[in-house]
GROMACS .gro file of C-alpha atoms in nm:
model
  267
    1MET     CA    1   5.937  11.617  20.937
    2SER     CA    2   5.931  11.453  20.631
    3TYR     CA    3   5.752  11.080  20.791
    4ALA     CA    4   5.526  11.284  20.998
    5GLY     CA    5   5.384  11.429  20.645
    6LEU     CA    6   5.309  11.116  20.536
    7PHE     CA    7   5.204  10.966  20.803
    8GLY     CA    8   4.923  11.245  20.868
    9ASP     CA    9   4.843  11.147  20.430
   10ASP     CA   10   4.766  10.822  20.525
   11GLN     CA   11   4.579  10.853  20.833
   12ALA     CA   12   4.347  11.090  20.684
   13ARG     CA   13   4.355  10.824  20.394
   14GLU     CA   14   4.230  10.577  20.624
   15GLN     CA   15   3.978  10.798  20.718
   16ILE     CA   16   3.841  10.881  20.382
   17SER     CA   17   3.834  10.545  20.315
   18MET     CA   18   3.618  10.474  20.579
   19LEU     CA   19   3.422  10.736  20.526
   20ARG     CA   20   3.340  10.597  20.172
   21SER     CA   21   3.322  10.240  20.354
   22GLN     CA   22   3.001  10.390  20.566
   23MET     CA   23   2.858  10.539  20.289
   24GLU     CA   24   2.878  10.260  20.096
   25GLU     CA   25   2.696  10.124  20.392
   26MET     CA   26   2.415  10.376  20.436
   27GLU     CA   27   2.385  10.453  20.015
   28ALA     CA   28   2.298  10.046  20.058
   29ARG     CA   29   2.030  10.115  20.359
   30ILE     CA   30   1.899  10.390  20.182
   31THR     CA   31   1.848  10.122  19.876
   32LYS     CA   32   1.715   9.851  20.058
   33ILE     CA   33   1.487  10.135  20.247
   34GLU     CA   34   1.381  10.268  19.931
   35GLU     CA   35   1.263   9.899  19.815
   36ILE     CA   36   1.103   9.817  20.120
   37LEU     CA   37   0.868  10.124  20.045
   38LYS     CA   38   0.793  10.059  19.713
   39ASN     CA   39   0.693   9.780  19.861
   40GLN     CA   40   0.448   9.875  20.130
   41ALA     CA   41   0.268  10.131  19.843
   42LEU     CA   42   0.301   9.858  19.562
   43ILE     CA   43   0.119   9.683  19.834
   44GLU     CA   44  -0.087   9.993  19.930
   45LEU     CA   45  -0.225  10.066  19.549
   46TYR     CA   46  -0.273   9.701  19.605
   47ALA     CA   47  -0.501   9.689  19.861
   48GLN     CA   48  -0.703  10.064  19.707
   49ALA     CA   49  -0.730   9.882  19.393
   50GLU     CA   50  -0.889   9.565  19.536
   51THR     CA   51  -1.137   9.789  19.752
   52LEU     CA   52  -1.198   9.998  19.433
   53SER     CA   53  -1.242   9.770  19.219
   54SER     CA   54  -1.517   9.536  19.543
   55GLU     CA   55  -1.652   9.951  19.583
   56LEU     CA   56  -1.703   9.898  19.103
   57GLY     CA   57  -1.865   9.610  19.115
   58LYS     CA   58  -2.125   9.680  19.361
   59LEU     CA   59  -2.186  10.024  19.221
   60ARG     CA   60  -2.258   9.764  18.862
   61GLY     CA   61  -2.460   9.542  19.050
   62GLN     CA   62  -2.742   9.859  19.202
   63LEU     CA   63  -2.716  10.024  18.833
   64GLU     CA   64  -2.864   9.671  18.696
   65VAL     CA   65  -3.088   9.629  18.966
   66LEU     CA   66  -3.235   9.977  18.849
   67GLY     CA   67  -3.215   9.967  18.527
   68ASN     CA   68  -3.425   9.609  18.598
   69GLU     CA   69  -3.675   9.786  18.828
   70ASN     CA   70  -3.660  10.075  18.523
   71GLU     CA   71  -3.777   9.826  18.186
   72LEU     CA   72  -4.017   9.729  18.427
   73LEU     CA   73  -4.104   9.996  18.480
   74GLN     CA   74  -4.168  10.156  18.177
   75LYS     CA   75  -4.392   9.800  18.071
   76ARG     CA   76  -4.608   9.851  18.301
   77GLN     CA   77  -4.642  10.241  18.175
   78LYS     CA   78  -4.650  10.080  17.815
   79ASP     CA   79  -4.901   9.814  17.912
   80PHE     CA   80  -5.127  10.050  18.093
   81TYR     CA   81  -5.195  10.305  17.825
   82ILE     CA   82  -5.225  10.016  17.555
   83ASP     CA   83  -5.520   9.898  17.741
   84LEU     CA   84  -5.658  10.255  17.778
   85ASP     CA   85  -5.567  10.366  17.418
   86ASN     CA   86  -5.790  10.043  17.291
   87ARG     CA   87  -6.023  10.103  17.572
   88LEU     CA   88  -6.091  10.528  17.386
   89GLN     CA   89  -6.114  10.321  17.081
   90ARG     CA   90  -6.351  10.164  17.254
   91ILE     CA   91  -6.538  10.414  17.343
   92GLU     CA   92  -6.504  10.646  17.055
   93GLN     CA   93  -6.629  10.407  16.821
   94GLY     CA   94  -6.959  10.305  17.028
   95ASN     CA   95  -6.888   9.967  17.113
   96ALA     CA   96  -6.895  10.059  17.450
   97PRO     CA   97  -7.203   9.865  17.622
   98VAL     CA   98  -7.444  10.058  17.829
   99MET     CA   99  -7.679   9.866  18.116
  100PRO     CA  100  -7.970   9.921  18.090
  101GLU     CA  101  -8.175  10.166  18.426
  102SER     CA  102  -8.335   9.831  18.583
  103GLN     CA  103  -8.020   9.646  18.668
  104ASN     CA  104  -7.847   9.922  18.900
  105SER     CA  105  -7.808   9.793  19.270
  106SER     CA  106  -8.087   9.733  19.568
  107THR     CA  107  -7.764   9.922  19.673
  108SER     CA  108  -7.682  10.200  19.566
  109SER     CA  109  -7.882  10.465  19.350
  110ILE     CA  110  -7.575  10.436  19.121
  111GLN     CA  111  -7.638  10.441  18.747
  112SER     CA  112  -7.443  10.161  18.608
  113ILE     CA  113  -7.249  10.234  18.346
  114PRO     CA  114  -6.969  10.034  18.275
  115SER     CA  115  -6.626  10.140  18.262
  116SER     CA  116  -6.302   9.950  18.392
  117THR     CA  117  -6.019  10.223  18.280
  118PRO     CA  118  -6.115  10.570  18.314
  119ALA     CA  119  -6.165  10.673  17.889
  120LEU     CA  120  -6.252  10.973  17.717
  121GLU     CA  121  -6.625  11.003  17.753
  122SER     CA  122  -6.807  10.938  17.375
  123PRO     CA  123  -6.798  11.246  17.180
  124SER     CA  124  -7.057  11.054  16.951
  125LYS     CA  125  -7.305  11.046  17.205
  126PRO     CA  126  -7.649  11.269  17.089
  127VAL     CA  127  -7.630  11.657  17.237
  128SER     CA  128  -8.012  11.538  17.339
  129SER     CA  129  -7.811  11.275  17.576
  130VAL     CA  130  -7.738  11.406  17.984
  131ILE     CA  131  -7.634  11.242  18.277
  132PRO     CA  132  -7.802  11.272  18.634
  133ALA     CA  133  -7.560  11.416  18.880
  134SER     CA  134  -7.552  11.418  19.286
  135SER     CA  135  -7.708  11.767  19.304
  136GLY     CA  136  -7.983  11.635  19.135
  137LYS     CA  137  -7.901  11.848  18.798
  138HIS     CA  138  -7.832  11.700  18.480
  139LEU     CA  139  -7.468  11.686  18.319
  140ILE     CA  140  -7.554  11.829  17.984
  141ALA     CA  141  -7.330  11.622  17.661
  142ALA     CA  142  -7.142  11.867  17.549
  143ASN     CA  143  -7.079  12.056  17.262
  144SER     CA  144  -6.759  12.161  17.011
  145ILE     CA  145  -6.642  12.457  17.252
  146GLU     CA  146  -6.575  12.216  17.530
  147LYS     CA  147  -6.462  11.891  17.345
  148ASP     CA  148  -6.219  12.109  17.237
  149ALA     CA  149  -6.066  12.189  17.573
  150TYR     CA  150  -6.146  11.875  17.707
  151GLU     CA  151  -5.942  11.721  17.387
  152LYS     CA  152  -5.626  11.931  17.427
  153ALA     CA  153  -5.590  11.919  17.794
  154TYR     CA  154  -5.575  11.551  17.720
  155SER     CA  155  -5.364  11.570  17.483
  156GLN     CA  156  -5.085  11.689  17.768
  157PHE     CA  157  -5.169  11.406  17.915
  158LYS     CA  158  -5.076  11.179  17.692
  159ASN     CA  159  -4.814  11.358  17.611
  160GLY     CA  160  -4.605  11.301  17.896
  161ASP     CA  161  -4.679  11.672  18.039
  162TYR     CA  162  -4.855  11.590  18.362
  163THR     CA  163  -4.864  11.914  18.500
  164GLY     CA  164  -4.974  12.085  18.187
  165ALA     CA  165  -5.266  11.841  18.151
  166ILE     CA  166  -5.316  11.882  18.575
  167SER     CA  167  -5.374  12.309  18.448
  168GLN     CA  168  -5.636  12.282  18.163
  169PHE     CA  169  -5.844  12.024  18.285
  170GLU     CA  170  -5.881  12.246  18.650
  171VAL     CA  171  -5.907  12.556  18.396
  172PHE     CA  172  -6.188  12.267  18.193
  173LEU     CA  173  -6.423  12.179  18.532
  174SER     CA  174  -6.423  12.630  18.639
  175ASN     CA  175  -6.550  12.654  18.337
  176TYR     CA  176  -6.798  12.358  18.230
  177PRO     CA  177  -6.877  12.179  18.537
  178MET     CA  178  -7.208  12.073  18.439
  179THR     CA  179  -7.059  11.946  18.122
  180SER     CA  180  -7.068  11.507  17.998
  181LEU     CA  181  -6.731  11.533  17.985
  182ALA     CA  182  -6.664  11.722  18.326
  183PRO     CA  183  -6.620  11.373  18.505
  184ALA     CA  184  -6.396  11.258  18.292
  185ALA     CA  185  -6.157  11.546  18.297
  186ALA     CA  186  -6.211  11.514  18.726
  187TYR     CA  187  -6.028  11.196  18.673
  188TRP     CA  188  -5.768  11.294  18.490
  189ILE     CA  189  -5.645  11.501  18.698
  190GLY     CA  190  -5.613  11.242  18.957
  191ASN     CA  191  -5.422  11.041  18.714
  192ALA     CA  192  -5.224  11.324  18.621
  193TYR     CA  193  -5.139  11.295  18.970
  194TYR     CA  194  -5.073  10.913  19.007
  195ALA     CA  195  -4.800  10.946  18.742
  196LEU     CA  196  -4.644  11.216  18.887
  197ARG     CA  197  -4.622  10.982  19.260
  198ASP     CA  198  -4.832  11.237  19.400
  199PHE     CA  199  -5.025  10.956  19.547
  200GLN     CA  200  -5.239  11.197  19.836
  201LYS     CA  201  -5.340  11.425  19.547
  202ALA     CA  202  -5.466  11.161  19.408
  203ILE     CA  203  -5.631  11.014  19.636
  204ASP     CA  204  -5.799  11.370  19.691
  205ALA     CA  205  -5.874  11.420  19.334
  206GLN     CA  206  -6.057  11.113  19.293
  207LYS     CA  207  -6.238  11.173  19.614
  208LYS     CA  208  -6.355  11.460  19.459
  209LEU     CA  209  -6.531  11.349  19.177
  210ILE     CA  210  -6.652  11.059  19.370
  211ASN     CA  211  -6.812  11.272  19.533
  212THR     CA  212  -6.905  11.557  19.311
  213TYR     CA  213  -7.015  11.295  19.044
  214PRO     CA  214  -7.172  10.933  19.203
  215ASP     CA  215  -7.399  10.927  18.933
  216SER     CA  216  -7.082  10.868  18.694
  217ASN     CA  217  -6.951  10.545  18.523
  218LYS     CA  218  -6.549  10.738  18.599
  219ALA     CA  219  -6.677  10.719  18.993
  220PRO     CA  220  -6.593  10.291  19.055
  221ASP     CA  221  -6.292  10.371  18.819
  222ALA     CA  222  -6.195  10.659  19.087
  223LEU     CA  223  -6.190  10.420  19.328
  224LEU     CA  224  -5.984  10.163  19.180
  225ASN     CA  225  -5.710  10.494  19.190
  226ILE     CA  226  -5.750  10.512  19.543
  227ALA     CA  227  -5.686  10.184  19.538
  228SER     CA  228  -5.337  10.210  19.348
  229SER     CA  229  -5.253  10.516  19.524
  230GLN     CA  230  -5.341  10.344  19.894
  231GLN     CA  231  -5.096  10.080  19.763
  232GLU     CA  232  -4.846  10.223  19.652
  233LEU     CA  233  -4.833  10.486  19.940
  234ALA     CA  234  -4.802  10.082  20.181
  235ASN     CA  235  -5.166  10.132  20.331
  236THR     CA  236  -5.303   9.821  20.256
  237HIS     CA  237  -5.615   9.774  20.473
  238ALA     CA  238  -5.757  10.147  20.343
  239ALA     CA  239  -5.641  10.048  19.944
  240LYS     CA  240  -5.917   9.705  20.062
  241ALA     CA  241  -6.178   9.918  20.223
  242THR     CA  242  -6.193  10.116  19.913
  243LEU     CA  243  -6.180   9.861  19.657
  244GLU     CA  244  -6.490   9.671  19.918
  245ASN     CA  245  -6.669   9.924  19.841
  246LEU     CA  246  -6.600   9.963  19.481
  247ILE     CA  247  -6.745   9.611  19.458
  248ALA     CA  248  -7.024   9.729  19.624
  249ARG     CA  249  -7.144  10.045  19.539
  250TYR     CA  250  -7.047   9.976  19.140
  251PRO     CA  251  -7.146   9.562  19.105
  252HIS     CA  252  -7.213   9.629  18.701
  253SER     CA  253  -6.910   9.825  18.639
  254ASP     CA  254  -6.676   9.689  18.414
  255ALA     CA  255  -6.385   9.815  18.682
  256VAL     CA  256  -6.532   9.525  18.971
  257GLU     CA  257  -6.339   9.276  18.815
  258LYS     CA  258  -6.005   9.425  18.824
  259ALA     CA  259  -6.141   9.484  19.233
  260LYS     CA  260  -6.213   9.135  19.333
  261GLN     CA  261  -5.873   9.023  19.122
  262ARG     CA  262  -5.668   9.306  19.320
  263LEU     CA  263  -5.848   9.250  19.649
  264ALA     CA  264  -5.782   8.881  19.623
  265HIS     CA  265  -5.384   8.939  19.617
  266LEU     CA  266  -5.449   9.133  19.913
  267LYS     CA  267  -5.613   8.860  20.129
   0.00000   0.00000   0.00000
């Protein structure tokens, strides 16, 4: 019985030894599998990192392009307002030349008062001065109340509050439709819409100006702004027609030179 017991213990020990050996093999295999999985995870993480890096590079490129476009847009806007301010100063100082009525084009009954860029009507004009209007009536030189109302609206435009400027200029036109500042107010409404990039409303506003005050020196500038809006809307054919119309109707205005230059680029 004692030998049988010993034999049984030896057999148990062998089984235990075999089990341990199998466990060690299993542990070794598990360790290898874990290493493989770790390597695969690293590979996947590396691939994801490469993808993210590539996408980040694309985003940086897009950001750089947008930055360049923004700089160009800011420069164009700055140049526009510098040119605008220079013209305002010349007009306010009384240096803007006025073409004599005898030089009017035979193709148009428009009084040729040059103005290549929309500008503030000169407050230095005498009260007795008048500007012919399409209705047969005359625009009377603005009084101090009208000038103050105009200046408030124009200040909003200069400060970049285009929506507020539109509202104030519309109120101005409603209250003072026959003042000499009315065409300029009508123009700035269109120009404010242009600044807001609402190009169709800019076109509509400038057309309203031309229909209401065709004899004003703002009419050529309104046509120039219409052409710019049409170009922004990718309507090159309409822009060409507008510029040609400007040259034909207002041949003595300063806007004609700009119209010719733009027309040359469009052809």
